[in-house]
mmCIF file of C-alpha atoms and ligand atoms in Angstrom:
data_model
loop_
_atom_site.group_PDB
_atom_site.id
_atom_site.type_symbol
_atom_site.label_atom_id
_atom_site.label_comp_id
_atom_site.label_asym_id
_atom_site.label_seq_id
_atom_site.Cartn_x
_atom_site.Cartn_y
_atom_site.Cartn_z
ATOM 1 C CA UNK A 1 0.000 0.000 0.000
ATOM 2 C CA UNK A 2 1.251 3.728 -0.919
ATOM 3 C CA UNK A 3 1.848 6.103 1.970
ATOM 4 C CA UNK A 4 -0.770 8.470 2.132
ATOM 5 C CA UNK A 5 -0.444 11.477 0.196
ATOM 6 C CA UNK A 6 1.321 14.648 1.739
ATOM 7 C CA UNK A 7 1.264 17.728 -0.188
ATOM 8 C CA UNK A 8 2.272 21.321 0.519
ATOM 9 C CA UNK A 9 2.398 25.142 -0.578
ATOM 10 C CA UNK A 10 5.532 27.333 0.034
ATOM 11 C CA UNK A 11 5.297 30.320 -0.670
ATOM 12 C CA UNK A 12 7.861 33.191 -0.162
ATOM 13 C CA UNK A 13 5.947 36.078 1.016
ATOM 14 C CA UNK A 14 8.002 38.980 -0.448
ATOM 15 C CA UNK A 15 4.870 40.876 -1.688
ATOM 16 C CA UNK A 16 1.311 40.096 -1.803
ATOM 17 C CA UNK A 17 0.560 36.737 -2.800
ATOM 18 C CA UNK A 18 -0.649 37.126 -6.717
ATOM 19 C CA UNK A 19 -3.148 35.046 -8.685
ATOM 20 C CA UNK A 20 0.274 32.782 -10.067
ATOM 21 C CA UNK A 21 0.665 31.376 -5.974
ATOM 22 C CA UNK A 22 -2.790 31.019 -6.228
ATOM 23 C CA UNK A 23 -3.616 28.671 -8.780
ATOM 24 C CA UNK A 24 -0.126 27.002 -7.480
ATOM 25 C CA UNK A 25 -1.937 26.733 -3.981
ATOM 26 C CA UNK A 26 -5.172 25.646 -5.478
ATOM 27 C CA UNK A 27 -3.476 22.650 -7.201
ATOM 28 C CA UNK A 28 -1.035 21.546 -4.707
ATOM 29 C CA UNK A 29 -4.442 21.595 -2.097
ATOM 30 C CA UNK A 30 -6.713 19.596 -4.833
ATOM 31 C CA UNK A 31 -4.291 17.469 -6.035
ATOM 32 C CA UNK A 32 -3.510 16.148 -2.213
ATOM 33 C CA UNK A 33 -7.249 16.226 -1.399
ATOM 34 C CA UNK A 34 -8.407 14.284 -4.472
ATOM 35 C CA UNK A 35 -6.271 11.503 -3.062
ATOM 36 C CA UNK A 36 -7.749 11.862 0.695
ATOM 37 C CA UNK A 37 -4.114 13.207 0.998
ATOM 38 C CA UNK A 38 -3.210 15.831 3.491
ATOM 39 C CA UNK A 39 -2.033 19.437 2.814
ATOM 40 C CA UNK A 40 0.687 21.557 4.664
ATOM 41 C CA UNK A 41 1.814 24.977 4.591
ATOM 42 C CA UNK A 42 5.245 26.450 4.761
ATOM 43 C CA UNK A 43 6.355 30.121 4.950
ATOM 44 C CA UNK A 44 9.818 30.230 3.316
ATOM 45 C CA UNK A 45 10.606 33.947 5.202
ATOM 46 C CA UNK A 46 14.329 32.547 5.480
ATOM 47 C CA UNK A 47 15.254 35.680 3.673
ATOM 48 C CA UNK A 48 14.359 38.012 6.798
ATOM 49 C CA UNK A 49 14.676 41.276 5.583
ATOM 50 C CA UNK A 50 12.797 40.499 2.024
ATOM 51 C CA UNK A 51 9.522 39.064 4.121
ATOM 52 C CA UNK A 52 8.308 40.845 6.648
ATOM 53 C CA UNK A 53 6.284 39.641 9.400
ATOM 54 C CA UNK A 54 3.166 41.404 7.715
ATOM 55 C CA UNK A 55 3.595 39.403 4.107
ATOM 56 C CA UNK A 56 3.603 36.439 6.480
ATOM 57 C CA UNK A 57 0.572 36.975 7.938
ATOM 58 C CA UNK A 58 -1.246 38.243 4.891
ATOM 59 C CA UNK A 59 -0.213 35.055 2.916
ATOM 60 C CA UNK A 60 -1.792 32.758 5.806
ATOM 61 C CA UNK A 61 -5.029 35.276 5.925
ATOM 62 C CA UNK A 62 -5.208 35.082 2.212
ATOM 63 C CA UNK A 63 -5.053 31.215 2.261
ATOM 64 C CA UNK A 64 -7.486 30.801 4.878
ATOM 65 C CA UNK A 65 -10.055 33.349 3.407
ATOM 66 C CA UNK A 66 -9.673 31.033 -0.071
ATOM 67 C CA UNK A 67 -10.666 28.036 2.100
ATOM 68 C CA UNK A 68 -7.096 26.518 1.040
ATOM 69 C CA UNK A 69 -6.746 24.763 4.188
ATOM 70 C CA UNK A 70 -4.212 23.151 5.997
ATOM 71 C CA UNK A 71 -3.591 20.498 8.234
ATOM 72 C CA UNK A 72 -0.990 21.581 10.750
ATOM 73 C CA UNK A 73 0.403 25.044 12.183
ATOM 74 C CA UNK A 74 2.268 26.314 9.460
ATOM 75 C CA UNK A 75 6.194 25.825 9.126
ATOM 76 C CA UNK A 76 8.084 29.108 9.097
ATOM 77 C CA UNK A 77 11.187 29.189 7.888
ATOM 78 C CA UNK A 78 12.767 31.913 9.936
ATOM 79 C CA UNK A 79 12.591 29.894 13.071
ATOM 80 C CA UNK A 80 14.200 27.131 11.994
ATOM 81 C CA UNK A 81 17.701 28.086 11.378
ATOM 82 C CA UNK A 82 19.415 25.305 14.377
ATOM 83 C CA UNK A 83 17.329 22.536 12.039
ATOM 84 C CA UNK A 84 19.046 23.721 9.057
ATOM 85 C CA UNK A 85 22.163 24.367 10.782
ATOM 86 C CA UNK A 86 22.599 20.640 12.061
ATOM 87 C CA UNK A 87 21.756 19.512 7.788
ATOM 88 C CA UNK A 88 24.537 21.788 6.960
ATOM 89 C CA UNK A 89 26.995 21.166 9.540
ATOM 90 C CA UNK A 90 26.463 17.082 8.629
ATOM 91 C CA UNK A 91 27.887 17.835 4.944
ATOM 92 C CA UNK A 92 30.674 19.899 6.366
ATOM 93 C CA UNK A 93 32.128 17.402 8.214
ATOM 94 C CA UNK A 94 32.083 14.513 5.424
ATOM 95 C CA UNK A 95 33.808 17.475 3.300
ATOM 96 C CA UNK A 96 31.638 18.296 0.933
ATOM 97 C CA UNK A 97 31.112 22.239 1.646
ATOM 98 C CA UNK A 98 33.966 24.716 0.959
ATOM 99 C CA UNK A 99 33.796 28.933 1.458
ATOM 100 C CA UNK A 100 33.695 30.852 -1.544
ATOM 101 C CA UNK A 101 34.393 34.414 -1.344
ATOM 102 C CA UNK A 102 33.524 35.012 -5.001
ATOM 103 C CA UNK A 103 31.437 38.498 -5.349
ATOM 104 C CA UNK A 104 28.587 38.505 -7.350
ATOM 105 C CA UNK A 105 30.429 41.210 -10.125
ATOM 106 C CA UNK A 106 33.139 38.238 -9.993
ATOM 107 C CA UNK A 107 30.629 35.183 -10.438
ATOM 108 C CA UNK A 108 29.260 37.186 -13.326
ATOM 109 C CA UNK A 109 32.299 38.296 -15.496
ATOM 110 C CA UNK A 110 33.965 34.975 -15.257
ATOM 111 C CA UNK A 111 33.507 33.141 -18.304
ATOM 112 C CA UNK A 112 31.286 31.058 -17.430
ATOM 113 C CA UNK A 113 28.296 29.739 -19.317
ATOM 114 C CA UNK A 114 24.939 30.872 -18.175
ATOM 115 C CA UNK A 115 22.261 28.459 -16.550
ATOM 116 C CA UNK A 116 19.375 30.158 -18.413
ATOM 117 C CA UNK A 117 18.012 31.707 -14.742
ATOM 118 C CA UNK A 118 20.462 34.697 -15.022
ATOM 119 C CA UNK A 119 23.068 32.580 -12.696
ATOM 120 C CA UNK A 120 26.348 31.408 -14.423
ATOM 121 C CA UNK A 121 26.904 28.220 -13.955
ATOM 122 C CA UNK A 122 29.806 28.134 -10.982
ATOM 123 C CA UNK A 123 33.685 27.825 -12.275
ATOM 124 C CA UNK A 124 34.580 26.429 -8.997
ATOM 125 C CA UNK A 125 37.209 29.153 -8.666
ATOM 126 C CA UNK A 126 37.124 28.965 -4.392
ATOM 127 C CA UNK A 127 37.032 25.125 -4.654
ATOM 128 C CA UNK A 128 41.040 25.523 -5.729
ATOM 129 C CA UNK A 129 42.003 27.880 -2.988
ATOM 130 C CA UNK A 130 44.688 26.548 -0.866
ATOM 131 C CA UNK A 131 44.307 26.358 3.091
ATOM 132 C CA UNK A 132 46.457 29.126 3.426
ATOM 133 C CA UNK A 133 44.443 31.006 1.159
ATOM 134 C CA UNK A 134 41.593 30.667 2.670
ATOM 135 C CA UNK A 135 42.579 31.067 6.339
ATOM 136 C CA UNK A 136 44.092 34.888 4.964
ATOM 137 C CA UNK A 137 40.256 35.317 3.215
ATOM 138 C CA UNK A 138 38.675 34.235 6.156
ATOM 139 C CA UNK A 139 40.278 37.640 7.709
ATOM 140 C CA UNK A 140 38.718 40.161 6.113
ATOM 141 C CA UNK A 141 35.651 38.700 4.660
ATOM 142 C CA UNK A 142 32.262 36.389 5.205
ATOM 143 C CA UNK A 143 32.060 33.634 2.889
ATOM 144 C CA UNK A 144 29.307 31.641 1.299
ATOM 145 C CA UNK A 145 29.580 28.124 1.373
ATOM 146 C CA UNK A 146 29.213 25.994 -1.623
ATOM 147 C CA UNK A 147 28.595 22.526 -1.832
ATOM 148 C CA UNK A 148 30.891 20.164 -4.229
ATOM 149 C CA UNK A 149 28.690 18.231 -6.707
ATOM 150 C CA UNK A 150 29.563 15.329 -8.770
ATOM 151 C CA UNK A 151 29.983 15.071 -12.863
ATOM 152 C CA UNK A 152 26.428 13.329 -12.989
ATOM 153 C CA UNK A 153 23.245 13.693 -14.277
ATOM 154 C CA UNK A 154 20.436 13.719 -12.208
ATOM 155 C CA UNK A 155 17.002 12.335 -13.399
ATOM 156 C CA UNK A 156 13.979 14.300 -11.924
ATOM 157 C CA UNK A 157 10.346 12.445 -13.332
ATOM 158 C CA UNK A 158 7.984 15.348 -13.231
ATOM 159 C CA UNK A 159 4.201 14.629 -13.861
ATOM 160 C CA UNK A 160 3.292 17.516 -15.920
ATOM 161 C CA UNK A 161 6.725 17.742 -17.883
ATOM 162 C CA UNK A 162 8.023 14.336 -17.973
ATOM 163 C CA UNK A 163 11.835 13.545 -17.628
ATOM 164 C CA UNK A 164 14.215 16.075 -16.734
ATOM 165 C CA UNK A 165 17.290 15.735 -16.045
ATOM 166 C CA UNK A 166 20.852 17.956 -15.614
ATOM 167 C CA UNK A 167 24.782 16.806 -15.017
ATOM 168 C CA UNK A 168 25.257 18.879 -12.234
ATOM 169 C CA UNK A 169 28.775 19.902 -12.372
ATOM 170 C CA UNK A 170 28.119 20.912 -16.176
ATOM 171 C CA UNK A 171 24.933 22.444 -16.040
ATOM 172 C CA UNK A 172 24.964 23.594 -12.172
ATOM 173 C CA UNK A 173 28.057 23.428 -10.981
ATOM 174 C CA UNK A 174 28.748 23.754 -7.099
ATOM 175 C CA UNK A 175 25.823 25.457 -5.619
ATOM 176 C CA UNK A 176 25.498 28.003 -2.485
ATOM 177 C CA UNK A 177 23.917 26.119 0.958
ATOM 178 C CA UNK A 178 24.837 28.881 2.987
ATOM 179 C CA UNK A 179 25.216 32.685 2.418
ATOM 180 C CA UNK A 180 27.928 35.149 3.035
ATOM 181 C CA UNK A 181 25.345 36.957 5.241
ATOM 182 C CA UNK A 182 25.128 33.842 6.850
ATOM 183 C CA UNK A 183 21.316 32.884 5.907
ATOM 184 C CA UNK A 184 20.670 29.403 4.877
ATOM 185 C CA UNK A 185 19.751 28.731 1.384
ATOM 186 C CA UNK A 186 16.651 28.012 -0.419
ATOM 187 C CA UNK A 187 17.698 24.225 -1.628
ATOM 188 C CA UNK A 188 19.307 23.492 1.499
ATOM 189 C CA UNK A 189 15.937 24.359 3.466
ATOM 190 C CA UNK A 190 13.261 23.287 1.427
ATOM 191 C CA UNK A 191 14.909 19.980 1.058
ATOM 192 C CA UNK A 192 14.779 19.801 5.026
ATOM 193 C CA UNK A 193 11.722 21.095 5.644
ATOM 194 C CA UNK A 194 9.905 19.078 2.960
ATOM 195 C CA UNK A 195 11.412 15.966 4.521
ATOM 196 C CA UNK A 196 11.018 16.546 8.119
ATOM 197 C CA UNK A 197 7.608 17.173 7.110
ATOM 198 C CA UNK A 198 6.530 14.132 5.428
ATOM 199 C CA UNK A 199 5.932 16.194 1.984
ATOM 200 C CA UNK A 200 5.496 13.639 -0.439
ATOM 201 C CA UNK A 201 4.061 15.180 -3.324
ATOM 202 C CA UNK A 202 5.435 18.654 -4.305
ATOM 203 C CA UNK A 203 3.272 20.617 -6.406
ATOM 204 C CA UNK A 204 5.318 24.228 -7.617
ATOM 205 C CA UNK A 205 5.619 26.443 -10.484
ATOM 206 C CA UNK A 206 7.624 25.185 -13.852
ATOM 207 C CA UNK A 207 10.132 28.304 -13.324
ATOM 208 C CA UNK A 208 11.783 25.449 -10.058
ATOM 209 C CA UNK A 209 12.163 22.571 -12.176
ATOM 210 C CA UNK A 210 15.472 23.044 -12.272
ATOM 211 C CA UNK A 211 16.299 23.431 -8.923
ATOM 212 C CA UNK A 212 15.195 19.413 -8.840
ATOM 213 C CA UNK A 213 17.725 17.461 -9.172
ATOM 214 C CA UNK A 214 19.916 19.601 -6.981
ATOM 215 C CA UNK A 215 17.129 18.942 -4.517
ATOM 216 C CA UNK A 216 17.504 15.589 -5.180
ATOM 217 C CA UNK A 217 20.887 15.047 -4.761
ATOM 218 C CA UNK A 218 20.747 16.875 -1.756
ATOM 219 C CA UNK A 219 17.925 14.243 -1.053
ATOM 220 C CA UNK A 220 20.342 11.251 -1.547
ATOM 221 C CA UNK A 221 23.258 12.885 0.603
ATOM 222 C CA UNK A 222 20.920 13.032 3.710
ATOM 223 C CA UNK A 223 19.312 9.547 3.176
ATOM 224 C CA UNK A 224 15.905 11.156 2.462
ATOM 225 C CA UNK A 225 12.920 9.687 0.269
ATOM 226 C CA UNK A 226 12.190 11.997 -2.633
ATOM 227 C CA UNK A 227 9.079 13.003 -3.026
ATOM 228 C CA UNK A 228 6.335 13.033 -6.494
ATOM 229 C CA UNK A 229 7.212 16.135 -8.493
ATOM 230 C CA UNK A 230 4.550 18.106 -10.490
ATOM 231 C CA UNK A 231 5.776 21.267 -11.591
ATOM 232 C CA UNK A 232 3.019 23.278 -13.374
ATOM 233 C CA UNK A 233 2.492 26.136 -16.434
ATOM 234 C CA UNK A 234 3.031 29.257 -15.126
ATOM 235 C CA UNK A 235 0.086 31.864 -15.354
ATOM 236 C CA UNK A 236 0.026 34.298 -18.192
ATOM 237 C CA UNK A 237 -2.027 37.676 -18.540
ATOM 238 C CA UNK A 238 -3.445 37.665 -22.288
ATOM 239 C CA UNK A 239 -0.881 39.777 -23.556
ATOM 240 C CA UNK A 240 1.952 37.276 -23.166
ATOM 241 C CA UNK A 241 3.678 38.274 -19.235
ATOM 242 C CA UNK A 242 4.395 36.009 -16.480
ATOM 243 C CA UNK A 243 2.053 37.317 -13.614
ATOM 244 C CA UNK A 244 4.453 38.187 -11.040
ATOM 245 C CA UNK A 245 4.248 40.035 -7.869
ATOM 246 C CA UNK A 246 4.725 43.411 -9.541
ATOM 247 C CA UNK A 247 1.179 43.162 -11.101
ATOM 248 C CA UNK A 248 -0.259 44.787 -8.249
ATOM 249 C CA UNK A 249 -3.865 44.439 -10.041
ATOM 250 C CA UNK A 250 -3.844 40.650 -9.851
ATOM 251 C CA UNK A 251 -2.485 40.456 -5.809
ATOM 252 C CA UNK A 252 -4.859 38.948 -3.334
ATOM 253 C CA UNK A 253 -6.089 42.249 -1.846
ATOM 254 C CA UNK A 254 -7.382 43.394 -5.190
ATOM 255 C CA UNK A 255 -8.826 40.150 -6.106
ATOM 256 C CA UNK A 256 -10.659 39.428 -3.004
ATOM 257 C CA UNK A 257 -12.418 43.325 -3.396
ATOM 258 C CA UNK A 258 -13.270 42.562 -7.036
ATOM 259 C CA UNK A 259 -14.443 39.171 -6.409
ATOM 260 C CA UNK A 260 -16.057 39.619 -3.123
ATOM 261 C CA UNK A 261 -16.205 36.332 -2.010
ATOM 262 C CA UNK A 262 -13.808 33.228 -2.110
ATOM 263 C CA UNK A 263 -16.303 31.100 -4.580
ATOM 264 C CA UNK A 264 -16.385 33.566 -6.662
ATOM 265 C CA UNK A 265 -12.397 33.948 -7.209
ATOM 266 C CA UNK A 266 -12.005 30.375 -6.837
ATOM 267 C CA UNK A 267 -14.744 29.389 -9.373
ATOM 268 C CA UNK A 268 -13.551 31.868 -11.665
ATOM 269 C CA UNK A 269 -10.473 30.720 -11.980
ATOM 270 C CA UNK A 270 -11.357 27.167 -12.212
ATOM 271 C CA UNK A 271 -13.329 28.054 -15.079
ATOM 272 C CA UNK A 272 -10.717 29.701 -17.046
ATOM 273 C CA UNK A 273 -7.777 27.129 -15.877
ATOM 274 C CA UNK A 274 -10.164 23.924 -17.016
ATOM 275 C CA UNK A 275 -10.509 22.700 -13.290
ATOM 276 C CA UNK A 276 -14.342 22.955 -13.690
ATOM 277 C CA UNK A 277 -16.802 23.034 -16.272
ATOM 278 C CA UNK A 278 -17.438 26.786 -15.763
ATOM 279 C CA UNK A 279 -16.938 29.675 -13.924
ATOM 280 C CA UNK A 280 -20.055 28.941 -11.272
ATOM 281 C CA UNK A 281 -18.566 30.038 -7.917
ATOM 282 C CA UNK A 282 -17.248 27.093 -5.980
ATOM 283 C CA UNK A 283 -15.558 26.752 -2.665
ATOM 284 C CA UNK A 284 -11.865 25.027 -2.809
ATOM 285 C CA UNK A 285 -13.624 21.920 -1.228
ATOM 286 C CA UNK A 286 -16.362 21.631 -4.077
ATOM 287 C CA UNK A 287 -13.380 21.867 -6.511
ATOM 288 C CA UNK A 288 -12.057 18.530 -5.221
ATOM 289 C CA UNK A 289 -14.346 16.308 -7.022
ATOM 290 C CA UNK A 290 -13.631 18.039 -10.127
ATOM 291 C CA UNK A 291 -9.677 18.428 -10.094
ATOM 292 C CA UNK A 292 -7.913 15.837 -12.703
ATOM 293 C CA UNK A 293 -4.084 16.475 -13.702
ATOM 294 C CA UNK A 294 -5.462 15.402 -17.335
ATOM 295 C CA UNK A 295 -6.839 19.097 -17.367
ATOM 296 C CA UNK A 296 -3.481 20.614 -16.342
ATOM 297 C CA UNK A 297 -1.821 18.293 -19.139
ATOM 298 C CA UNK A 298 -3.525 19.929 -21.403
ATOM 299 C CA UNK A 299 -2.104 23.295 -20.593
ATOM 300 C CA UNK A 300 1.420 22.694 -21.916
ATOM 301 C CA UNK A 301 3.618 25.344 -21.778
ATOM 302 C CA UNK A 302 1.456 28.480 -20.028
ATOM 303 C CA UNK A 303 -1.827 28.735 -18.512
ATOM 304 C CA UNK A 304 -3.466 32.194 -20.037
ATOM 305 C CA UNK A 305 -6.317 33.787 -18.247
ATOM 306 C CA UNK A 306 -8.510 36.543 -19.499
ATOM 307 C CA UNK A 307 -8.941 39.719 -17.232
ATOM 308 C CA UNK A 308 -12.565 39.686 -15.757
HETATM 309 N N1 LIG B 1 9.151 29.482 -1.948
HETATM 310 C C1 LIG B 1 9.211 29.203 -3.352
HETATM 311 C C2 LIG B 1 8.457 30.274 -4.111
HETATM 312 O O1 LIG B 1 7.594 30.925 -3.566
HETATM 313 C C3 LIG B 1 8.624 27.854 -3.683
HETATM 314 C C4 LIG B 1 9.462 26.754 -3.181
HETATM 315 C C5 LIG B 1 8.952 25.379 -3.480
HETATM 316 O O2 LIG B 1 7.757 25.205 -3.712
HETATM 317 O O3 LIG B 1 9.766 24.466 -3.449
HETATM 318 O O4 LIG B 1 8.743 30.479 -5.268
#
């Protein structure tokens, strides 16, 4: 028998949450549901100064107003630093983690070639410093600290895309766990925290795929499961753009005043997206019954909606 599923949102609250997180909410929630599975949430705040306490708690308000609920007190990053820390410190002492002092002007001119997210794809310059080197560095400035990957692909089976897969000293290269400022990183944490948590069914937008298989070689180095991957289309306005969170006009606090209540938003966009037959207004629960990922297949690339 198949452990029950265990799916999750985690959203980084550095503005409003927009209609994009929403739909990515709304599927992660139906997609555990429609398998009796259960759904957590995660605040991923790790990058303090970026997420204030008020994002936080509009993100949770927003959630809970949608009827996008979950099954446990939410998991906030920020507080969890001594979990991360005792990951971290386990790769550090089998040697896998070196300090790179490499500034981002540096990382950027070196001749590197470019991962296709605006990050070049590490040269490993700091990985060839000597000890002596580094112990004269370590005066005068904070490193990151990068973690040394092998010359091997990495398969990731994603249920909207398919395969996907990346050598990760070729297309990655040795990637940051741990800031200069000395904040944990994004793979390092959600790895953890996804773990810890019993997440076994990750439901995110396309634009992570190709954090996977770092994830999941992180995965392998701590002796974790990994988890069902469905990475989905990311929302489009009609005229072509990626929603993002600069599209003030589509955050929660404008939706919830034009749609008034959360069936209306919710059937709305379930009509548009395929999810339901219409655009009736539906609560998240009535959506259950209708969710199938054969809709979302059919959305290959982008999901467009049409303003209201
Ligand atoms: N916090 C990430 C974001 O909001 C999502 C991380 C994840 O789902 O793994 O883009």
């Amino acid at each position: 028998m198949s452990a029950p599923v265990v799916g999750r949102f985690a959203p980084t609250p550095s503005g409003r949450l927009h209609l994009g997180n929403l739909l990515c909410a709304l599927i992660a929630y139906l997609s555990a549901r429609s398998q009796g599975g259960r759904f957590l949430l995660r605040i991923e705040d790790l990058d303090t100064p970026r997420c204030p306490k008020r994002l936080c708690d509009a993100a949770a308000r927003d959630l809970a107003w949608l009827g996008v609920v979950w099954d446990e007190p939410p998991l906030v990053q920020s507080e969890r630093t001594d979990v991360y820390r005792r990951y971290f410190d386990a790769l550090d002492e089998k040697g896998l983690l070196y300090p790179c002092f490499c500034t981002r002007a540096q990382l950027h001119a070196a001749d590197a070639p470019n991962r296709g997210d605006d990050m070049p794809v590490y040269a490993g310059t700091c990985a060839r410093l000597s000890p002596e080197a580094v112990a004269e560095k370590l005066k005068t400035r904070r490193p990151a600290y990068r973690l040394r990957v092998p010359d091997e692909t990495i398969a990731v089976c994603d249920r909207h895309y398919g395969l996907y897969q990346e050598n990760l000293a070729r297309d990655c290269g040795d990637f940051i766990l741990r800031r200069s400022d000395g904040l944990f990183g994004y793979q390092l944490a959600v790895v953890v925290d996804d773990a810890l948590s019993g997440v076994n069914e990750i439901v995110r937008g396309h634009d992570i795929l190709s954090s996977t298989p770092r994830q999941r070689y992180l995965q392998r180095l701590w002796g974790f499961e990994t988890p069902a991957y469905a990475h989905i289309p990311l929302l489009m306005s009609p005229d072509g753009r990626r929603l993002s969170k600069r599209d003030r006009d589509l955050d929660l606090g404008e939706l919830r005043a034009r749609f008034g209540t959360p069936e209306a938003l919710l059937g709305w966009l379930a009509g548009q997206t395929g999810i339901a037959p219409d655009t009736t207004p539906r609560s998240a629960e009535q959506l259950v019954e209708h969710f199938s990922w054969d809709v979302i297949r059919k959305h290959r690339e982008n999901i467009t909606v049409t303003a209201e």
